[in-house]
């Protein structure tokens, strides 16, 4: 069984998981949510009411008439080439293109362009049916020819989304509205992926067009306004009143301003240039005093001291479970929450959220801060004097470096920090050069992604290819189990092993802070923060 988040997703996919952290590097981001793993029981009928990006019916949907919405984003899409779409750019991509499904409030998929779907009993075939009112902006109907052509392109072209298709063997258009995806083995992550970039639908006869990346033809709820758009500075989207889900969108035009500097974004909010932005923790009090509404979203990501060299290939000490446990005991997680986020976070020793069905509350305090116990374990392992290790200094987490240096220094662990340029972060972290690294876990609501990405032999965040005779078969079993309850039971075994054997050292659940002007309501959740339908007119 090899249904994993493979290294084929590469550096870009890893960096995409940290995209929301850039504006919040001084204080938080996070998530919450239920077990988000789609299974064959997740078969949905057609929707009769507008749906938002978190699966809810908009509380105050006006279906347009809300004027112009100005948003600040820190990541420029660069291109709308479907192969490379993802990260924060998805807010624009998902506006121009339809996705086959959306994430519901508990991260289970809900209908979007596909109104229904069903897995075969053995999990080796997924049959999906499109809505019959999907159309491109020129009025031509969207058919399964377009869907299959897009999926074939994504699965065969190297890029950040190709790794989602490792278990797919082919696609078949059964009729104009029905198509089938075939798998070599059950893949419990694939349906979830279709709510994101891999589920975007492109027009078959325009996928290879020279201007596909700059002037995209989509079937989504918005059209790119080329005349007002300033590439690299501001992207302007005009609402399509004839879209099947038009009533879910309150604003007739959306302007997305590229503002990589969080201070500039906050100043733009104060001046009225924008209506919404992510806010660093240090600015929350002043922004609140200025009359802006703050939304806290807990659990969109977790900050983790990742222990990659679990076999001790580069650092023999890390191959000893007692040393890895000592590192966990040496982390004052409550102190880290205060120092890193100003208290806007939650300590954790587990890679997934408490709201998931594989979380183990009985182990929540297993690594309560205890330097005496940490020293005992280091001595028992024969490393009472510690050791020297090189770790990457990542721009988004550089403020954390002194904290880690101090905490591990208590055990005699001496860290040499190697500065990594932003564009090289993903490649460096997953290169196998570094035994440990401070990095984000971007999918804590999704146990399948956490376990396969971190603990399968070819997982994205397993650059040393660590295996274990107990854990590796458990991860394989977890990924192959289609029944939700049965999979959760195996998942708890995986989680128990990972915690007790200290395969990583999670530190805290991040909190993302957002601010918006009066008159706008932001409905972001741990599952979805970046879809236009999450913004509605107040009242």
Short mmCIF file of C-alpha atoms in Angstrom, two decimals:
data_model
loop_
_atom_site.label_atom_id
_atom_site.label_comp_id
_atom_site.label_asym_id
_atom_site.label_seq_id
_atom_site.Cartn_x
_atom_site.Cartn_y
_atom_site.Cartn_z
CA UNK A 1 0.00 0.00 0.00
CA UNK A 2 1.54 3.30 -1.09
CA UNK A 3 -1.11 5.98 -0.79
CA UNK A 4 1.09 8.71 0.61
CA UNK A 5 1.81 12.39 0.32
CA UNK A 6 4.99 11.68 -1.54
CA UNK A 7 8.05 13.76 -2.10
CA UNK A 8 6.60 14.37 -5.56
CA UNK A 9 4.74 17.29 -3.99
CA UNK A 10 8.25 18.68 -3.34
CA UNK A 11 9.36 21.92 -1.79
CA UNK A 12 6.58 24.06 -3.20
CA UNK A 13 3.91 22.01 -1.46
CA UNK A 14 5.72 22.27 1.85
CA UNK A 15 6.10 26.03 1.50
CA UNK A 16 2.41 26.32 0.61
CA UNK A 17 1.60 24.89 4.02
CA UNK A 18 3.39 27.87 5.60
CA UNK A 19 1.87 30.53 3.37
CA UNK A 20 -0.52 31.82 6.01
CA UNK A 21 2.29 32.03 8.54
CA UNK A 22 4.15 34.76 6.72
CA UNK A 23 1.83 37.54 7.85
CA UNK A 24 1.54 36.02 11.32
CA UNK A 25 5.16 35.12 12.00
CA UNK A 26 5.13 37.31 15.08
CA UNK A 27 2.12 35.59 16.52
CA UNK A 28 0.11 32.78 15.29
CA UNK A 29 -2.19 30.90 13.02
CA UNK A 30 -4.06 27.57 13.48
CA UNK A 31 -6.91 25.20 13.09
CA UNK A 32 -9.56 23.04 14.53
CA UNK A 33 -12.20 20.81 13.02
CA UNK A 34 -13.40 17.24 12.97
CA UNK A 35 -11.88 14.18 11.37
CA UNK A 36 -11.54 15.55 7.90
CA UNK A 37 -10.78 12.37 6.07
CA UNK A 38 -13.28 11.62 3.29
CA UNK A 39 -14.41 8.04 2.97
CA UNK A 40 -16.71 6.07 0.67
CA UNK A 41 -19.61 6.86 2.99
CA UNK A 42 -19.26 10.52 2.00
CA UNK A 43 -21.80 10.36 -0.82
CA UNK A 44 -23.70 13.59 -1.30
CA UNK A 45 -26.81 14.58 -3.22
CA UNK A 46 -27.36 17.72 -5.26
CA UNK A 47 -27.36 21.04 -3.43
CA UNK A 48 -30.41 23.25 -3.58
CA UNK A 49 -29.02 26.22 -1.62
CA UNK A 50 -25.88 28.30 -2.14
CA UNK A 51 -22.82 26.90 -0.40
CA UNK A 52 -19.75 28.68 0.91
CA UNK A 53 -16.19 27.46 1.01
CA UNK A 54 -16.80 25.96 4.45
CA UNK A 55 -19.91 24.13 3.30
CA UNK A 56 -22.39 26.39 5.05
CA UNK A 57 -25.29 28.27 3.57
CA UNK A 58 -24.25 31.96 3.78
CA UNK A 59 -25.84 33.58 6.80
CA UNK A 60 -26.51 36.87 5.02
CA UNK A 61 -26.21 36.08 1.34
CA UNK A 62 -27.39 38.90 -0.88
CA UNK A 63 -26.33 37.41 -4.19
CA UNK A 64 -24.36 40.48 -5.21
CA UNK A 65 -24.97 44.12 -4.60
CA UNK A 66 -22.32 44.35 -1.90
CA UNK A 67 -20.05 46.56 -3.94
CA UNK A 68 -16.28 46.08 -3.86
CA UNK A 69 -14.31 43.91 -1.44
CA UNK A 70 -10.60 44.67 -0.95
CA UNK A 71 -8.42 41.92 0.52
CA UNK A 72 -4.72 41.77 1.35
CA UNK A 73 -2.72 38.66 0.50
CA UNK A 74 0.96 37.93 1.02
CA UNK A 75 1.52 35.51 -1.88
CA UNK A 76 1.19 36.53 -5.52
CA UNK A 77 -0.23 33.79 -7.75
CA UNK A 78 2.18 34.70 -10.53
CA UNK A 79 0.29 32.53 -12.98
CA UNK A 80 -3.10 30.86 -13.22
CA UNK A 81 -1.61 27.79 -14.83
CA UNK A 82 -3.66 24.96 -13.30
CA UNK A 83 -0.63 22.72 -12.86
CA UNK A 84 1.01 25.20 -10.47
CA UNK A 85 -2.03 26.49 -8.59
CA UNK A 86 -2.11 26.22 -4.83
CA UNK A 87 -1.20 27.99 -1.60
CA UNK A 88 -2.74 31.40 -0.95
CA UNK A 89 -3.26 31.79 -4.69
CA UNK A 90 -6.17 29.35 -4.39
CA UNK A 91 -8.45 32.22 -3.33
CA UNK A 92 -8.10 33.56 -6.88
CA UNK A 93 -7.93 30.22 -8.66
CA UNK A 94 -11.09 28.94 -6.93
CA UNK A 95 -12.89 32.13 -7.93
CA UNK A 96 -12.03 31.83 -11.62
CA UNK A 97 -12.41 28.05 -11.81
CA UNK A 98 -14.92 25.69 -10.24
CA UNK A 99 -13.64 22.88 -8.03
CA UNK A 100 -15.30 19.49 -8.08
CA UNK A 101 -16.08 19.57 -4.35
CA UNK A 102 -15.70 21.99 -1.44
CA UNK A 103 -14.65 21.43 2.15
CA UNK A 104 -17.56 21.23 4.55
CA UNK A 105 -17.35 22.72 8.06
CA UNK A 106 -15.86 19.47 9.41
CA UNK A 107 -13.59 19.18 6.33
CA UNK A 108 -15.70 16.43 4.81
CA UNK A 109 -16.34 17.20 1.13
CA UNK A 110 -19.63 18.77 0.07
CA UNK A 111 -20.93 19.10 -3.51
CA UNK A 112 -19.69 21.84 -5.79
CA UNK A 113 -19.19 21.28 -9.54
CA UNK A 114 -19.79 17.59 -8.82
CA UNK A 115 -23.27 17.21 -7.37
CA UNK A 116 -22.78 13.61 -6.24
CA UNK A 117 -20.21 10.82 -6.05
CA UNK A 118 -19.80 7.25 -4.93
CA UNK A 119 -16.86 4.94 -4.25
CA UNK A 120 -17.00 1.30 -5.27
CA UNK A 121 -17.14 -1.24 -2.46
CA UNK A 122 -13.44 -2.02 -2.83
CA UNK A 123 -12.46 1.66 -2.99
CA UNK A 124 -10.78 1.24 -6.37
CA UNK A 125 -13.22 3.39 -8.36
CA UNK A 126 -14.76 6.81 -7.71
CA UNK A 127 -17.74 7.78 -9.87
CA UNK A 128 -18.72 11.46 -9.90
CA UNK A 129 -21.62 13.29 -11.56
CA UNK A 130 -21.38 16.93 -12.62
CA UNK A 131 -24.09 19.52 -12.24
CA UNK A 132 -25.97 20.11 -15.49
CA UNK A 133 -25.77 23.92 -15.21
CA UNK A 134 -22.01 24.38 -15.34
CA UNK A 135 -20.86 26.75 -18.06
CA UNK A 136 -17.72 28.55 -19.17
CA UNK A 137 -17.77 32.33 -19.26
CA UNK A 138 -18.65 32.21 -22.97
CA UNK A 139 -21.77 30.14 -22.21
CA UNK A 140 -20.47 26.76 -23.44
CA UNK A 141 -21.39 23.87 -21.13
CA UNK A 142 -18.72 22.19 -19.00
CA UNK A 143 -18.56 18.43 -19.63
CA UNK A 144 -16.57 15.46 -18.41
CA UNK A 145 -14.30 15.91 -21.43
CA UNK A 146 -13.00 19.02 -19.69
CA UNK A 147 -12.74 17.32 -16.31
CA UNK A 148 -10.88 14.28 -17.61
CA UNK A 149 -8.51 16.42 -19.68
CA UNK A 150 -7.70 18.54 -16.62
CA UNK A 151 -7.16 15.54 -14.33
CA UNK A 152 -4.96 13.86 -16.93
CA UNK A 153 -2.89 17.02 -17.23
CA UNK A 154 -2.48 17.38 -13.46
CA UNK A 155 -1.57 13.74 -12.98
CA UNK A 156 0.99 13.60 -15.78
CA UNK A 157 2.69 16.98 -15.41
CA UNK A 158 5.35 17.58 -12.74
CA UNK A 159 4.18 20.22 -10.30
CA UNK A 160 3.03 20.79 -6.76
CA UNK A 161 -0.23 18.90 -7.34
CA UNK A 162 1.03 15.79 -9.10
CA UNK A 163 1.69 13.98 -5.82
CA UNK A 164 -2.05 13.71 -5.17
CA UNK A 165 -2.39 11.30 -8.08
CA UNK A 166 0.13 8.61 -7.10
CA UNK A 167 -2.53 5.92 -6.62
CA UNK A 168 -4.62 6.92 -9.67
CA UNK A 169 -4.44 4.60 -12.69
CA UNK A 170 -6.75 6.45 -15.04
CA UNK A 171 -9.86 8.50 -15.78
CA UNK A 172 -12.92 7.68 -17.88
CA UNK A 173 -15.71 9.90 -19.20
CA UNK A 174 -18.83 7.72 -19.01
CA UNK A 175 -21.14 10.38 -20.49
CA UNK A 176 -21.23 14.17 -20.64
CA UNK A 177 -21.92 14.49 -16.91
CA UNK A 178 -20.50 11.30 -15.38
CA UNK A 179 -16.87 10.27 -15.08
CA UNK A 180 -14.83 7.72 -13.16
CA UNK A 181 -11.46 7.78 -11.44
CA UNK A 182 -9.69 4.43 -11.07
CA UNK A 183 -7.12 3.60 -8.38
CA UNK A 184 -4.47 0.95 -7.92
CA UNK A 185 -5.37 0.93 -4.21
CA UNK A 186 -7.89 2.74 -1.99
CA UNK A 187 -6.93 6.37 -1.52
CA UNK A 188 -8.71 8.06 1.38
CA UNK A 189 -7.09 11.42 0.63
CA UNK A 190 -8.08 11.88 -3.01
CA UNK A 191 -11.62 13.19 -2.52
CA UNK A 192 -10.31 15.79 -0.05
CA UNK A 193 -7.75 16.91 -2.64
CA UNK A 194 -10.55 17.67 -5.10
CA UNK A 195 -11.71 20.53 -2.86
CA UNK A 196 -8.38 22.20 -3.53
CA UNK A 197 -6.12 22.82 -6.52
CA UNK A 198 -6.29 19.20 -7.85
CA UNK A 199 -10.07 19.59 -8.17
CA UNK A 200 -9.99 22.69 -10.37
CA UNK A 201 -11.67 22.26 -13.77
CA UNK A 202 -9.98 23.69 -16.85
CA UNK A 203 -11.38 23.89 -20.37
CA UNK A 204 -10.04 21.01 -22.44
CA UNK A 205 -9.33 23.00 -25.61
CA UNK A 206 -7.55 25.79 -23.72
CA UNK A 207 -5.36 23.96 -21.21
CA UNK A 208 -2.30 24.39 -23.41
CA UNK A 209 -3.16 27.87 -24.68
CA UNK A 210 -0.19 30.29 -24.58
CA UNK A 211 -2.18 32.76 -22.46
CA UNK A 212 -3.74 30.16 -20.12
CA UNK A 213 -1.65 31.39 -17.23
CA UNK A 214 -2.47 35.08 -17.68
CA UNK A 215 -5.97 35.14 -19.21
CA UNK A 216 -7.70 32.01 -17.91
CA UNK A 217 -11.02 30.69 -19.21
CA UNK A 218 -12.96 29.37 -16.22
CA UNK A 219 -16.41 28.26 -15.16
CA UNK A 220 -16.10 29.77 -11.69
CA UNK A 221 -18.10 32.53 -10.02
CA UNK A 222 -15.70 35.32 -11.00
CA UNK A 223 -13.95 36.57 -14.14
CA UNK A 224 -10.48 38.11 -14.15
CA UNK A 225 -10.75 41.81 -14.99
CA UNK A 226 -7.68 42.25 -17.18
CA UNK A 227 -8.20 45.99 -17.61
CA UNK A 228 -8.04 46.81 -13.90
CA UNK A 229 -5.61 44.07 -12.82
CA UNK A 230 -2.01 45.08 -12.15
CA UNK A 231 -0.01 41.82 -12.14
CA UNK A 232 2.14 41.55 -9.05
CA UNK A 233 0.26 44.35 -7.28
CA UNK A 234 -3.52 43.85 -7.51
CA UNK A 235 -5.78 41.21 -9.05
CA UNK A 236 -9.33 42.29 -9.84
CA UNK A 237 -12.21 39.82 -10.11
CA UNK A 238 -15.75 40.56 -11.37
CA UNK A 239 -18.69 38.46 -10.18
CA UNK A 240 -20.61 36.31 -12.69
CA UNK A 241 -24.35 36.72 -11.99
CA UNK A 242 -25.11 33.67 -14.16
CA UNK A 243 -22.95 31.25 -12.14
CA UNK A 244 -24.77 28.30 -10.56
CA UNK A 245 -23.64 29.38 -7.08
CA UNK A 246 -23.84 33.16 -7.63
CA UNK A 247 -26.08 33.66 -4.60
CA UNK A 248 -23.21 32.62 -2.29
CA UNK A 249 -21.24 35.78 -3.16
CA UNK A 250 -22.19 39.16 -1.77
CA UNK A 251 -19.66 41.30 -3.62
CA UNK A 252 -19.78 42.32 -7.26
CA UNK A 253 -16.05 42.93 -7.45
CA UNK A 254 -13.11 41.66 -5.41
CA UNK A 255 -9.70 43.32 -5.45
CA UNK A 256 -6.85 41.26 -4.04
CA UNK A 257 -3.85 43.41 -3.11
CA UNK A 258 -0.41 41.81 -2.87
CA UNK A 259 1.09 42.91 0.47
CA UNK A 260 3.89 40.64 1.69
CA UNK A 261 4.78 43.09 4.47
CA UNK A 262 2.36 42.61 7.41
CA UNK A 263 2.96 46.16 8.66
CA UNK A 264 2.00 47.56 5.27
CA UNK A 265 -1.15 45.43 5.25
CA UNK A 266 -2.22 46.63 8.69
CA UNK A 267 -1.55 50.25 7.68
CA UNK A 268 -3.63 49.71 4.53
CA UNK A 269 -6.49 48.44 6.70
CA UNK A 270 -6.27 51.52 8.93
CA UNK A 271 -6.26 53.87 5.94
CA UNK A 272 -9.26 52.21 4.30
CA UNK A 273 -7.36 50.85 1.30
CA UNK A 274 -8.31 47.28 2.21
CA UNK A 275 -11.18 45.68 4.12
CA UNK A 276 -9.50 42.54 5.53
CA UNK A 277 -6.08 41.17 6.33
CA UNK A 278 -4.20 38.75 8.52
CA UNK A 279 -2.86 40.53 11.60
CA UNK A 280 0.33 39.77 13.59
CA UNK A 281 -0.32 39.25 17.31
CA UNK A 282 1.65 42.37 18.17
CA UNK A 283 -0.87 44.53 16.27
CA UNK A 284 -4.09 42.92 17.52
CA UNK A 285 -4.65 45.31 20.45
CA UNK A 286 -4.12 48.48 18.45
CA UNK A 287 -6.21 47.22 15.53
CA UNK A 288 -9.03 46.34 17.92
CA UNK A 289 -8.84 49.76 19.58
CA UNK A 290 -9.12 51.34 16.13
CA UNK A 291 -12.56 49.73 15.77
CA UNK A 292 -11.79 46.79 13.49
CA UNK A 293 -13.30 43.37 14.13
CA UNK A 294 -10.86 40.57 15.00
CA UNK A 295 -11.55 36.95 14.09
CA UNK A 296 -9.48 34.25 15.77
CA UNK A 297 -9.10 30.92 13.97
CA UNK A 298 -7.40 28.28 16.10
CA UNK A 299 -5.77 25.29 14.50
CA UNK A 300 -4.97 26.13 10.87
CA UNK A 301 -1.44 24.85 11.54
CA UNK A 302 0.91 23.64 14.26
CA UNK A 303 4.49 24.60 15.03
CA UNK A 304 6.64 21.50 15.37
CA UNK A 305 10.25 20.69 16.21
CA UNK A 306 10.57 18.00 13.58
CA UNK A 307 12.96 15.17 14.35
CA UNK A 308 13.91 13.76 10.94
CA UNK A 309 16.99 11.66 11.77
CA UNK A 310 15.17 9.01 13.80
CA UNK A 311 17.67 6.30 12.89
CA UNK A 312 20.65 8.40 13.92
CA UNK A 313 22.22 8.49 10.45
CA UNK A 314 23.73 11.97 10.94
CA UNK A 315 23.33 12.38 14.70
CA UNK A 316 23.59 8.98 16.44
CA UNK A 317 21.96 10.37 19.58
CA UNK A 318 18.67 10.96 17.73
CA UNK A 319 18.44 7.26 16.98
CA UNK A 320 17.85 6.65 20.69
CA UNK A 321 14.23 7.06 21.75
CA UNK A 322 15.35 8.32 25.16
CA UNK A 323 17.09 11.29 23.58
CA UNK A 324 14.03 12.14 21.51
CA UNK A 325 11.87 11.87 24.62
CA UNK A 326 14.32 14.08 26.53
CA UNK A 327 13.95 16.75 23.83
CA UNK A 328 10.17 16.63 24.31
CA UNK A 329 10.48 16.96 28.09
CA UNK A 330 12.84 19.93 27.67
CA UNK A 331 10.25 22.01 25.81
CA UNK A 332 8.35 24.42 28.03
CA UNK A 333 5.36 24.52 25.72
CA UNK A 334 3.40 26.98 27.85
CA UNK A 335 6.40 29.28 27.74
CA UNK A 336 6.73 28.84 23.98
CA UNK A 337 3.07 29.83 23.50
CA UNK A 338 3.64 33.06 25.40
CA UNK A 339 6.98 33.84 23.78
CA UNK A 340 6.02 32.93 20.22
CA UNK A 341 2.39 34.02 20.04
CA UNK A 342 1.77 36.30 23.01
CA UNK A 343 -0.58 33.65 24.38
CA UNK A 344 -2.53 33.26 21.14
CA UNK A 345 -2.02 29.53 20.81
CA UNK A 346 -2.39 26.23 22.62
CA UNK A 347 0.40 23.89 23.80
CA UNK A 348 0.34 20.41 22.28
CA UNK A 349 2.44 17.25 22.13
CA UNK A 350 0.44 15.67 19.32
CA UNK A 351 0.63 16.23 15.56
CA UNK A 352 -3.14 16.35 15.09
CA UNK A 353 -5.87 18.43 16.72
CA UNK A 354 -7.89 17.43 19.81
CA UNK A 355 -11.05 17.58 17.70
CA UNK A 356 -9.96 14.72 15.44
CA UNK A 357 -10.98 11.14 16.18
CA UNK A 358 -7.39 9.91 16.53
CA UNK A 359 -6.33 12.36 19.24
CA UNK A 360 -5.37 10.74 22.58
CA UNK A 361 -6.36 12.95 25.54
CA UNK A 362 -4.83 10.49 27.98
CA UNK A 363 -1.38 11.31 26.53
CA UNK A 364 -1.88 15.08 26.41
CA UNK A 365 0.43 15.64 29.39
CA UNK A 366 2.95 12.89 28.68
CA UNK A 367 5.71 15.43 28.04
CA UNK A 368 4.90 18.03 30.65
CA UNK A 369 7.93 20.30 31.06
CA UNK A 370 10.42 18.36 33.22
CA UNK A 371 14.12 19.15 32.90
CA UNK A 372 15.09 16.65 35.60
CA UNK A 373 13.46 13.83 33.65
CA UNK A 374 15.06 15.09 30.44
CA UNK A 375 18.52 15.01 32.03
CA UNK A 376 17.89 11.49 33.37
CA UNK A 377 16.99 10.23 29.91
CA UNK A 378 20.01 11.87 28.28
CA UNK A 379 22.29 10.24 30.88
CA UNK A 380 20.63 6.84 30.46
CA UNK A 381 21.21 7.06 26.72
CA UNK A 382 24.87 7.95 27.21
CA UNK A 383 24.59 11.56 26.05
CA UNK A 384 24.73 13.42 29.35
CA UNK A 385 26.99 16.03 27.75
CA UNK A 386 24.65 16.53 24.81
CA UNK A 387 25.75 16.80 21.18
CA UNK A 388 26.12 19.26 18.32
CA UNK A 389 23.58 19.59 15.53
CA UNK A 390 22.99 21.85 12.52
CA UNK A 391 19.46 23.12 11.96
CA UNK A 392 17.97 25.36 9.23
CA UNK A 393 17.10 28.90 10.25
CA UNK A 394 13.84 29.53 8.38
CA UNK A 395 12.80 33.17 7.83
CA UNK A 396 9.23 32.65 9.04
CA UNK A 397 10.41 31.02 12.27
CA UNK A 398 13.70 32.85 12.87
CA UNK A 399 12.21 34.45 16.00
CA UNK A 400 11.91 30.91 17.39
CA UNK A 401 15.59 30.03 16.95
CA UNK A 402 16.78 31.59 20.25
CA UNK A 403 14.00 29.81 22.15
CA UNK A 404 15.01 26.43 20.74
CA UNK A 405 18.69 27.19 21.32
CA UNK A 406 17.95 27.94 24.98
CA UNK A 407 15.64 24.97 25.56
CA UNK A 408 17.90 22.35 24.01
CA UNK A 409 20.97 24.06 25.42
CA UNK A 410 19.75 22.96 28.85
CA UNK A 411 20.52 19.41 27.71
CA UNK A 412 23.90 20.28 26.28
CA UNK A 413 22.54 20.18 22.73
CA UNK A 414 24.46 22.82 20.79
CA UNK A 415 22.74 24.14 17.66
CA UNK A 416 24.45 25.61 14.63
CA UNK A 417 21.86 27.60 12.68
CA UNK A 418 22.18 27.72 8.89
CA UNK A 419 20.24 30.57 7.28
CA UNK A 420 17.94 29.44 4.45
CA UNK A 421 16.62 31.90 1.80
CA UNK A 422 12.79 31.93 1.55
CA UNK A 423 12.74 30.46 -1.95
CA UNK A 424 14.84 27.49 -0.83
CA UNK A 425 13.03 26.58 2.39
CA UNK A 426 11.05 23.59 1.14
CA UNK A 427 13.96 22.08 -0.74
CA UNK A 428 16.34 22.57 2.18
CA UNK A 429 14.05 21.17 4.85
CA UNK A 430 13.34 18.03 2.83
CA UNK A 431 16.86 17.56 1.48
CA UNK A 432 18.04 15.18 4.18
CA UNK A 433 20.78 17.63 5.20
CA UNK A 434 19.20 18.57 8.51
CA UNK A 435 18.54 16.11 11.36
CA UNK A 436 15.95 18.45 12.90
CA UNK A 437 14.00 21.56 11.88
CA UNK A 438 11.39 23.95 13.19
CA UNK A 439 8.57 23.81 10.68
CA UNK A 440 4.81 23.98 10.40
CA UNK A 441 2.37 21.07 10.17
CA UNK A 442 -0.18 22.47 7.77
CA UNK A 443 -2.87 19.78 7.89
CA UNK A 444 -3.58 19.09 11.59
CA UNK A 445 -7.28 18.56 10.84
CA UNK A 446 -6.37 15.71 8.46
CA UNK A 447 -4.88 12.64 10.19
CA UNK A 448 -4.43 10.89 6.84
CA UNK A 449 -2.19 13.70 5.60
CA UNK A 450 -0.28 14.03 8.86
CA UNK A 451 0.45 10.33 9.20
CA UNK A 452 1.20 9.59 5.56
CA UNK A 453 3.18 12.78 5.01
CA UNK A 454 5.33 12.39 8.11
CA UNK A 455 5.56 8.67 8.84
CA UNK A 456 5.25 6.70 5.62
CA UNK A 457 8.68 5.73 4.20
CA UNK A 458 8.32 8.08 1.24
CA UNK A 459 6.36 10.82 2.99
CA UNK A 460 6.98 14.49 2.21
CA UNK A 461 8.23 15.18 5.73
CA UNK A 462 10.21 11.98 6.13
CA UNK A 463 13.38 13.00 4.24
CA UNK A 464 15.47 10.26 5.88
CA UNK A 465 12.92 7.58 4.93
CA UNK A 466 12.54 6.40 8.53
CA UNK A 467 10.71 3.11 9.02
CA UNK A 468 9.73 0.99 11.99
CA UNK A 469 8.50 -2.63 12.08
CA UNK A 470 5.52 -1.57 14.20
CA UNK A 471 4.69 1.91 12.92
CA UNK A 472 5.16 1.44 9.17
CA UNK A 473 2.57 -1.39 8.84
CA UNK A 474 0.17 0.59 11.02
CA UNK A 475 0.42 3.62 8.74
CA UNK A 476 -0.16 1.38 5.70
CA UNK A 477 -3.20 -0.16 7.38
CA UNK A 478 -4.54 3.26 8.35
CA UNK A 479 -4.27 4.56 4.79
CA UNK A 480 -5.95 1.44 3.36
CA UNK A 481 -8.92 1.38 5.75
CA UNK A 482 -12.05 2.85 4.16
CA UNK A 483 -14.44 2.56 7.10
CA UNK A 484 -14.31 5.73 9.18
CA UNK A 485 -14.62 4.12 12.62
CA UNK A 486 -12.17 1.32 11.84
CA UNK A 487 -9.66 3.78 10.40
CA UNK A 488 -9.93 5.97 13.50
CA UNK A 489 -9.11 3.01 15.71
CA UNK A 490 -5.95 2.26 13.72
CA UNK A 491 -5.14 5.97 13.66
CA UNK A 492 -5.13 6.10 17.44
CA UNK A 493 -2.57 3.28 17.45
CA UNK A 494 -0.42 5.28 15.02
CA UNK A 495 -0.72 8.37 17.15
CA UNK A 496 0.16 6.48 20.35
CA UNK A 497 3.31 5.05 18.80
CA UNK A 498 4.42 8.44 17.43
CA UNK A 499 3.93 10.15 20.80
CA UNK A 500 5.45 7.46 22.99
CA UNK A 501 8.44 7.01 20.68
CA UNK A 502 8.86 10.76 20.19
CA UNK A 503 9.13 10.70 16.42
CA UNK A 504 8.56 14.45 16.54
CA UNK A 505 8.26 17.20 19.15
CA UNK A 506 5.08 19.24 18.52
CA UNK A 507 5.10 22.55 20.37
CA UNK A 508 1.89 24.49 19.86
CA UNK A 509 -1.33 24.85 17.92
CA UNK A 510 -1.14 28.19 16.17
CA UNK A 511 -3.88 30.78 16.03
CA UNK A 512 -4.42 32.99 12.99
CA UNK A 513 -5.74 36.48 13.63
CA UNK A 514 -7.73 38.33 10.97
CA UNK A 515 -9.13 41.86 11.00
CA UNK A 516 -11.90 43.40 8.91
CA UNK A 517 -13.71 46.70 8.72
CA UNK A 518 -17.22 47.29 9.99
CA UNK A 519 -19.93 46.12 7.62
CA UNK A 520 -18.18 42.92 6.59
CA UNK A 521 -18.42 39.50 8.21
CA UNK A 522 -15.60 36.99 7.78
CA UNK A 523 -16.60 33.32 8.18
CA UNK A 524 -13.15 31.69 8.13
CA UNK A 525 -12.70 28.32 9.80
CA UNK A 526 -9.74 26.02 10.49
CA UNK A 527 -10.75 24.13 7.37
CA UNK A 528 -11.12 27.12 5.03
CA UNK A 529 -9.72 30.63 5.34
CA UNK A 530 -9.21 31.65 1.72
CA UNK A 531 -12.37 31.56 -0.37
CA UNK A 532 -14.27 34.66 -1.42
CA UNK A 533 -17.61 33.25 -0.32
CA UNK A 534 -16.35 33.40 3.29
CA UNK A 535 -16.90 37.18 3.17
CA UNK A 536 -20.44 38.51 3.49
CA UNK A 537 -22.13 41.86 4.04
CA UNK A 538 -23.13 42.41 7.67
CA UNK A 539 -26.77 42.71 8.57
#
